[in-house]
Amino acid sequence: MFLINCPYCGERDQQEFKAGGEAHIERPKQPTELSDDEWAEYLFMRKNIKGVQFERWNHAHGCRKWFNMVRDTSNDEIKAIYKMGEKPPSQ
Amino acid sequence: MRNKYSVFSLIKNALSYHENWQRAWKDPAPKKAYDAVIVGGGGHGLATAYYLAKKHNMNNIAVVEKGWIGGGNTGRNTTIIRSNYLWDASAGLYDHALKIWEGLSQELNYNVMFSQRGVMNLAHNLQDVRDLKRRTHANRLNGIDAVYLSTEEVKKFCPIINTSPDIRYPVLGGTLQRRAGTARHDAVAWGYARAADAMGVDIIQNCEVRGIKRNGDSVEGIETTKGFIKTKKIGVVAAGHSSVIANMAGLRLPLESKPLQALVSEPVKPIINTVVMSNAVHAYVSQSDKGELVIGAGTDDYVSYTQKGSHQIVEGTLNAILELYPIFSRMRMLRQWGGIVDICPDASPILSKTSIKGLYFNCGWGTGGFKATPGSGDLFAHTIANDEPHKLNAAFNLNRFVSGDLVDEHGAAAVAH
C-alpha cells in the first residue's frame, strides 16, 4: 500500500488505481506476419523484474487516465511517474 | 542411519527430557559437483529431491535454499488440499497429488497432519451455480469425488454459514469434495527434507543462487553465495522468484509475481469443521488444529516482491467473511502476512523442460501450489530424471504459450486473478 502521484490529479491512495502491467510493450506493427513464437513473446512473456520496472497504471477511481510509472518492485518505492507518450526517464 | 519416529522413540526420548533427538536433516556445505541441483527448498523442491532419490536412484543431488527450510511460501499458505479442477489435464495432476497425500505421513514417517475434512466451494450467483455444476460433472467424469449441494445442504454441512436469502451475495448452493482437506504446511517441508536427507540428498540452506553458467545450449552449474556448484541438471522450483532465476539463464517466462495475503485469528474452540471457499465474494476460511481461523485473502494487481500486500485486500476479504459468518464478528486477528506468488496467464502451473538443455522449471503455481506438493515433486523428478515429462505433466509445458494449448483454470483457482 502506497501513495501514487497521479500526473493529472496529484497524490492519491493506491487503492484508487489499477495496475496495468509492464509498460512499453509495443503492439506488433504487422500482426499477420508474426510467428507463433513472436506472438507468445508479445502476449505472454513478461520481464517480471525484481528491482526497477516500468509499468502502466490507471487512475481507475479518479480521472481514469492511464500513465506510466517507474517502480522498484523489491520495496514498492516509486522512482518516477510520466504521462503516456512521454519518453521514459533514463535510470 | 535415520532413527524412525514411533511411540517407542517418543518414550525413549521423553526419558532424556527430549534433549537427545537426532537432527532431522544435516547442514552440509556444498560439494563441488552434483548430478542434479534443485533450486528452492520449499515443499515442491524438497519433494522433487525426495522422489529423484527414491524413484530414480539419483542420490548425488542437492537442494539449495536461499533462506531456511519452511520459511517461504511453504510456511505462508493456507494449507488447503483439493483436486476439483475443471480440465482433464488439471484433474490428472491435482488428483495424482491428492492420492499421494493420502499415504504421505506413513511414507515419510512424519506426521503431516493430513486431514480430509472436505472442501466446500460456494455459489453466490446463477453463473456460479452453472459453473460449479459443470465442474462437479467434469470432476466425476475424471473419477474425482464431487457433489453439488443445495443451500440447505450447505447449511447442514457447515451450520455457521449465513444462508439467509437477504444478504448481498446469498449462498445459492455449493460443491463438496470430501477427500479434500488440509495438512500442516511446514511439516510437509520438514518431512520431505528429513526423508530426502536420509537418502543422501544435501540440503543446503542460506545459499542463494547468483547465476547460472551455460555452455552454449546446456547448463554447466550454478554460482551461489557458497561458491560454484558444477551440475548438468538444474531444477528450478523458486515460486515467486522464478523469473529472477530464469533471467540469470537468459530465459523469459510468462509469469507475474504478486503478493498474496493470508491471516489467522486468535485460537478458539472448534467451530468450523471443513474448508469453505467462495470465489465470488473472495473469502475462504478453515480452522487450524490449534484453533485459529485461517483466512486467505487475494492478490494485489501489481508486481511486487515485498511479501506484504495492500490493506484494502484484507479488508475486502474480511467484509465477505463477516457477511458469510456473522459469528466471527468479534474475533481478533492475530497475524497477517504476504507471500510472493508467480502467476501464469492461464492460472495453471509450468512443469517443463526449457530451450536450455539440463534446465527445468517448476513454477507458475500462483495462488494454489501447496495442494500439489507431492504430485508436483513426483512428476518434476520424473521430468528431470528422464529428460521427458510424465504423461500427467505433459500438458503443463512451457511451449503451450506458443502453441496456444492453454489449460485455463481461472474458474477453479480459488483466488481470482
Short mmCIF file of N, CA, C and O in Angstrom, two decimals, chain B residues 204-284:
data_model
loop_
_atom_site.label_atom_id
_atom_site.label_comp_id
_atom_site.label_asym_id
_atom_site.label_seq_id
_atom_site.Cartn_x
_atom_site.Cartn_y
_atom_site.Cartn_z
N ILE B 204 21.07 -27.63 1.45
CA ILE B 204 21.99 -26.54 1.75
C ILE B 204 21.19 -25.25 1.95
O ILE B 204 20.65 -24.69 0.99
N GLN B 205 21.10 -24.80 3.19
CA GLN B 205 20.32 -23.60 3.49
C GLN B 205 21.21 -22.37 3.46
O GLN B 205 22.43 -22.46 3.47
N ASN B 206 20.57 -21.21 3.46
CA ASN B 206 21.28 -19.92 3.40
C ASN B 206 22.25 -19.88 2.23
O ASN B 206 23.38 -19.41 2.36
N CYS B 207 21.82 -20.40 1.12
CA CYS B 207 22.68 -20.48 -0.06
C CYS B 207 21.88 -19.95 -1.26
O CYS B 207 21.01 -20.64 -1.78
N GLU B 208 22.16 -18.71 -1.61
CA GLU B 208 21.39 -18.07 -2.67
C GLU B 208 22.06 -18.25 -4.02
O GLU B 208 23.28 -18.12 -4.13
N VAL B 209 21.26 -18.53 -5.04
CA VAL B 209 21.79 -18.67 -6.40
C VAL B 209 22.02 -17.28 -6.98
O VAL B 209 21.14 -16.42 -6.93
N ARG B 210 23.23 -17.06 -7.53
CA ARG B 210 23.58 -15.75 -8.09
C ARG B 210 23.70 -15.78 -9.61
O ARG B 210 23.68 -14.76 -10.26
N GLY B 211 23.87 -16.98 -10.14
CA GLY B 211 24.00 -17.06 -11.60
C GLY B 211 23.92 -18.50 -12.08
O GLY B 211 24.11 -19.44 -11.30
N ILE B 212 23.59 -18.65 -13.35
CA ILE B 212 23.56 -19.98 -13.96
C ILE B 212 24.59 -19.98 -15.08
O ILE B 212 24.56 -19.12 -15.97
N LYS B 213 25.53 -20.92 -15.00
CA LYS B 213 26.59 -20.97 -16.01
C LYS B 213 26.15 -21.86 -17.15
O LYS B 213 25.72 -23.00 -16.95
N ARG B 214 26.22 -21.31 -18.35
CA ARG B 214 25.82 -22.06 -19.54
C ARG B 214 27.01 -22.27 -20.44
O ARG B 214 27.91 -21.45 -20.51
N ASN B 215 26.95 -23.38 -21.14
CA ASN B 215 27.91 -23.62 -22.21
C ASN B 215 27.09 -23.84 -23.46
O ASN B 215 26.57 -24.94 -23.69
N GLY B 216 26.93 -22.80 -24.25
CA GLY B 216 26.06 -22.91 -25.42
C GLY B 216 24.63 -23.15 -24.98
O GLY B 216 24.08 -22.36 -24.21
N ASP B 217 24.07 -24.27 -25.40
CA ASP B 217 22.67 -24.54 -25.10
C ASP B 217 22.46 -25.48 -23.92
O ASP B 217 21.38 -26.00 -23.72
N SER B 218 23.51 -25.71 -23.14
CA SER B 218 23.31 -26.56 -21.97
C SER B 218 23.89 -25.91 -20.73
O SER B 218 24.71 -24.99 -20.81
N VAL B 219 23.46 -26.38 -19.56
CA VAL B 219 23.93 -25.77 -18.31
C VAL B 219 25.17 -26.49 -17.80
O VAL B 219 25.35 -27.69 -18.02
N GLU B 220 26.00 -25.74 -17.10
CA GLU B 220 27.22 -26.31 -16.54
C GLU B 220 27.28 -26.24 -15.02
O GLU B 220 28.01 -26.97 -14.39
N GLY B 221 26.48 -25.36 -14.45
CA GLY B 221 26.49 -25.26 -13.00
C GLY B 221 25.86 -23.97 -12.52
O GLY B 221 25.36 -23.18 -13.32
N ILE B 222 25.87 -23.78 -11.21
CA ILE B 222 25.29 -22.56 -10.65
C ILE B 222 26.30 -21.84 -9.77
O ILE B 222 27.09 -22.46 -9.06
N GLU B 223 26.27 -20.52 -9.84
CA GLU B 223 27.02 -19.67 -8.92
C GLU B 223 26.14 -19.43 -7.71
O GLU B 223 24.98 -19.03 -7.86
N THR B 224 26.66 -19.68 -6.52
CA THR B 224 25.88 -19.42 -5.33
C THR B 224 26.70 -18.59 -4.35
O THR B 224 27.90 -18.38 -4.56
N THR B 225 26.05 -18.17 -3.28
CA THR B 225 26.76 -17.42 -2.24
C THR B 225 27.74 -18.33 -1.50
O THR B 225 28.56 -17.86 -0.73
N LYS B 226 27.61 -19.65 -1.70
CA LYS B 226 28.58 -20.58 -1.10
C LYS B 226 29.50 -21.18 -2.17
O LYS B 226 30.00 -22.27 -2.00
N GLY B 227 29.66 -20.47 -3.27
CA GLY B 227 30.60 -20.91 -4.29
C GLY B 227 29.94 -21.55 -5.50
O GLY B 227 28.71 -21.68 -5.56
N PHE B 228 30.76 -21.94 -6.46
CA PHE B 228 30.26 -22.53 -7.70
C PHE B 228 29.97 -24.01 -7.49
O PHE B 228 30.75 -24.73 -6.87
N ILE B 229 28.83 -24.45 -8.01
CA ILE B 229 28.48 -25.88 -7.93
C ILE B 229 28.30 -26.38 -9.36
O ILE B 229 27.48 -25.85 -10.12
N LYS B 230 29.07 -27.40 -9.70
CA LYS B 230 29.01 -27.96 -11.05
C LYS B 230 27.86 -28.96 -11.13
O LYS B 230 27.72 -29.83 -10.26
N THR B 231 27.05 -28.86 -12.17
CA THR B 231 25.98 -29.83 -12.36
C THR B 231 25.47 -29.77 -13.79
O THR B 231 25.54 -28.72 -14.44
N LYS B 232 24.94 -30.88 -14.27
CA LYS B 232 24.41 -30.93 -15.63
C LYS B 232 22.90 -30.73 -15.66
O LYS B 232 22.29 -30.54 -16.70
N LYS B 233 22.28 -30.85 -14.47
CA LYS B 233 20.82 -30.71 -14.41
C LYS B 233 20.42 -29.77 -13.28
O LYS B 233 20.83 -29.96 -12.13
N ILE B 234 19.64 -28.77 -13.63
CA ILE B 234 19.17 -27.80 -12.63
C ILE B 234 17.65 -27.77 -12.68
O ILE B 234 17.06 -27.50 -13.74
N GLY B 235 17.03 -28.07 -11.56
CA GLY B 235 15.57 -27.98 -11.46
C GLY B 235 15.23 -26.75 -10.64
O GLY B 235 15.57 -26.67 -9.47
N VAL B 236 14.59 -25.78 -11.28
CA VAL B 236 14.28 -24.54 -10.56
C VAL B 236 12.85 -24.59 -10.03
O VAL B 236 11.90 -24.77 -10.78
N VAL B 237 12.74 -24.48 -8.71
CA VAL B 237 11.43 -24.51 -8.05
C VAL B 237 11.40 -23.31 -7.12
O VAL B 237 11.36 -23.44 -5.90
N ALA B 238 11.44 -22.13 -7.70
CA ALA B 238 11.69 -20.92 -6.91
C ALA B 238 10.45 -20.04 -6.73
O ALA B 238 10.56 -18.90 -6.30
N ALA B 239 9.26 -20.57 -7.05
CA ALA B 239 7.99 -19.86 -6.84
C ALA B 239 8.06 -18.41 -7.32
O ALA B 239 8.37 -18.17 -8.48
N GLY B 240 7.82 -17.46 -6.42
CA GLY B 240 7.75 -16.06 -6.80
C GLY B 240 9.01 -15.52 -7.44
O GLY B 240 8.97 -14.52 -8.15
N HIS B 241 10.15 -16.17 -7.20
CA HIS B 241 11.42 -15.69 -7.77
C HIS B 241 11.83 -16.44 -9.02
O HIS B 241 12.98 -16.32 -9.46
N SER B 242 10.91 -17.19 -9.63
CA SER B 242 11.24 -17.98 -10.82
C SER B 242 11.77 -17.10 -11.95
O SER B 242 12.74 -17.45 -12.62
N SER B 243 11.13 -15.93 -12.15
CA SER B 243 11.57 -15.04 -13.24
C SER B 243 12.98 -14.53 -12.99
O SER B 243 13.75 -14.31 -13.94
N VAL B 244 13.32 -14.34 -11.72
CA VAL B 244 14.65 -13.84 -11.38
C VAL B 244 15.70 -14.88 -11.77
O VAL B 244 16.73 -14.55 -12.37
N ILE B 245 15.42 -16.15 -11.47
CA ILE B 245 16.36 -17.23 -11.82
C ILE B 245 16.40 -17.41 -13.35
O ILE B 245 17.46 -17.60 -13.94
N ALA B 246 15.20 -17.35 -13.98
CA ALA B 246 15.13 -17.53 -15.43
C ALA B 246 15.98 -16.47 -16.13
O ALA B 246 16.69 -16.75 -17.09
N ASN B 247 15.92 -15.25 -15.59
CA ASN B 247 16.68 -14.14 -16.15
C ASN B 247 18.19 -14.42 -16.13
O ASN B 247 18.92 -14.03 -17.04
N MET B 248 18.64 -15.14 -15.09
CA MET B 248 20.08 -15.48 -14.99
C MET B 248 20.50 -16.40 -16.13
O MET B 248 21.66 -16.44 -16.51
N ALA B 249 19.53 -17.19 -16.61
CA ALA B 249 19.85 -18.13 -17.70
C ALA B 249 19.47 -17.55 -19.06
O ALA B 249 19.57 -18.23 -20.08
N GLY B 250 19.00 -16.31 -19.06
CA GLY B 250 18.59 -15.68 -20.32
C GLY B 250 17.30 -16.23 -20.87
O GLY B 250 17.08 -16.25 -22.08
N LEU B 251 16.41 -16.67 -19.97
CA LEU B 251 15.15 -17.28 -20.39
C LEU B 251 14.00 -16.37 -19.98
O LEU B 251 14.05 -15.73 -18.94
N ARG B 252 12.96 -16.31 -20.82
CA ARG B 252 11.79 -15.49 -20.48
C ARG B 252 10.65 -16.42 -20.06
O ARG B 252 10.42 -17.46 -20.67
N LEU B 253 9.89 -16.02 -19.04
CA LEU B 253 8.76 -16.81 -18.57
C LEU B 253 7.49 -15.97 -18.61
O LEU B 253 7.55 -14.75 -18.47
N PRO B 254 6.34 -16.61 -18.77
CA PRO B 254 5.08 -15.85 -18.82
C PRO B 254 4.52 -15.62 -17.42
O PRO B 254 3.35 -15.90 -17.16
N LEU B 255 5.34 -15.14 -16.51
CA LEU B 255 4.91 -15.04 -15.11
C LEU B 255 4.86 -13.61 -14.63
O LEU B 255 5.62 -12.76 -15.09
N GLU B 256 3.96 -13.37 -13.68
CA GLU B 256 3.99 -12.12 -12.91
C GLU B 256 3.94 -12.48 -11.43
O GLU B 256 3.12 -13.31 -11.01
N SER B 257 4.82 -11.87 -10.65
CA SER B 257 4.91 -12.17 -9.22
C SER B 257 4.17 -11.11 -8.42
O SER B 257 4.44 -9.93 -8.56
N LYS B 258 3.23 -11.59 -7.62
CA LYS B 258 2.38 -10.66 -6.87
C LYS B 258 2.24 -11.10 -5.42
O LYS B 258 2.33 -12.29 -5.14
N PRO B 259 1.98 -10.14 -4.53
CA PRO B 259 1.79 -10.53 -3.13
C PRO B 259 0.41 -11.14 -2.92
O PRO B 259 -0.59 -10.63 -3.44
N LEU B 260 0.37 -12.23 -2.21
CA LEU B 260 -0.89 -12.87 -1.80
C LEU B 260 -0.90 -12.88 -0.27
O LEU B 260 0.08 -13.25 0.35
N GLN B 261 -2.00 -12.44 0.29
CA GLN B 261 -2.03 -12.31 1.75
C GLN B 261 -2.88 -13.39 2.41
O GLN B 261 -3.80 -13.93 1.82
N ALA B 262 -2.56 -13.65 3.66
CA ALA B 262 -3.36 -14.54 4.49
C ALA B 262 -3.32 -14.01 5.91
O ALA B 262 -2.47 -13.18 6.24
N LEU B 263 -4.25 -14.47 6.73
CA LEU B 263 -4.24 -14.04 8.11
C LEU B 263 -4.83 -15.12 9.00
O LEU B 263 -5.59 -15.96 8.54
N VAL B 264 -4.43 -15.12 10.26
CA VAL B 264 -5.03 -16.05 11.22
C VAL B 264 -5.54 -15.27 12.42
O VAL B 264 -5.02 -14.22 12.79
N SER B 265 -6.59 -15.85 13.03
CA SER B 265 -7.20 -15.22 14.19
C SER B 265 -6.59 -15.79 15.47
O SER B 265 -5.76 -16.70 15.42
N GLU B 266 -7.04 -15.27 16.59
CA GLU B 266 -6.73 -15.91 17.87
C GLU B 266 -7.35 -17.31 17.86
O GLU B 266 -8.32 -17.54 17.15
N PRO B 267 -6.79 -18.26 18.62
CA PRO B 267 -7.36 -19.61 18.63
C PRO B 267 -8.66 -19.68 19.44
O PRO B 267 -8.78 -19.05 20.49
N VAL B 268 -9.62 -20.41 18.89
CA VAL B 268 -10.89 -20.63 19.59
C VAL B 268 -11.24 -22.11 19.52
O VAL B 268 -10.58 -22.88 18.83
N LYS B 269 -12.30 -22.51 20.21
CA LYS B 269 -12.72 -23.91 20.19
C LYS B 269 -13.19 -24.27 18.79
O LYS B 269 -13.55 -23.41 18.00
N PRO B 270 -13.25 -25.59 18.47
CA PRO B 270 -13.67 -26.00 17.12
C PRO B 270 -15.03 -25.41 16.75
O PRO B 270 -15.99 -25.55 17.50
N ILE B 271 -15.07 -24.69 15.64
CA ILE B 271 -16.30 -24.04 15.21
C ILE B 271 -16.60 -24.30 13.75
O ILE B 271 -17.75 -24.37 13.34
N ILE B 272 -15.56 -24.51 12.95
CA ILE B 272 -15.80 -24.74 11.53
C ILE B 272 -15.11 -26.05 11.13
O ILE B 272 -13.90 -26.20 11.28
N ASN B 273 -15.93 -27.00 10.67
CA ASN B 273 -15.50 -28.39 10.54
C ASN B 273 -14.92 -28.73 9.17
O ASN B 273 -14.61 -29.86 8.89
N THR B 274 -14.83 -27.74 8.29
CA THR B 274 -14.43 -28.03 6.93
C THR B 274 -13.67 -26.82 6.38
O THR B 274 -13.35 -25.89 7.13
N VAL B 275 -13.37 -26.85 5.10
CA VAL B 275 -12.76 -25.68 4.47
C VAL B 275 -13.84 -25.09 3.56
O VAL B 275 -14.42 -25.80 2.75
N VAL B 276 -14.13 -23.81 3.70
CA VAL B 276 -15.13 -23.19 2.85
C VAL B 276 -14.46 -22.13 1.99
O VAL B 276 -13.73 -21.28 2.49
N MET B 277 -14.69 -22.23 0.69
CA MET B 277 -14.09 -21.29 -0.24
C MET B 277 -15.18 -20.63 -1.05
O MET B 277 -16.14 -21.28 -1.46
N SER B 278 -15.03 -19.36 -1.25
CA SER B 278 -16.03 -18.63 -2.01
C SER B 278 -15.32 -17.68 -2.96
O SER B 278 -14.76 -16.68 -2.55
N ASN B 279 -15.31 -18.03 -4.23
CA ASN B 279 -14.62 -17.21 -5.22
C ASN B 279 -15.28 -15.86 -5.43
O ASN B 279 -14.62 -14.84 -5.54
N ALA B 280 -16.62 -15.88 -5.51
CA ALA B 280 -17.33 -14.69 -5.94
C ALA B 280 -17.13 -13.53 -4.96
O ALA B 280 -16.93 -12.40 -5.38
N VAL B 281 -17.19 -13.82 -3.67
CA VAL B 281 -17.00 -12.73 -2.70
C VAL B 281 -15.57 -12.72 -2.16
O VAL B 281 -15.18 -11.88 -1.38
N HIS B 282 -14.79 -13.66 -2.62
CA HIS B 282 -13.41 -13.83 -2.21
C HIS B 282 -13.21 -13.95 -0.72
O HIS B 282 -12.67 -13.07 -0.05
N ALA B 283 -13.66 -15.10 -0.20
CA ALA B 283 -13.42 -15.39 1.20
C ALA B 283 -13.18 -16.87 1.32
O ALA B 283 -13.97 -17.64 0.79
N TYR B 284 -12.09 -17.26 1.90
CA TYR B 284 -12.02 -18.66 2.27
C TYR B 284 -11.42 -18.84 3.64
O TYR B 284 -10.59 -18.07 4.08
#
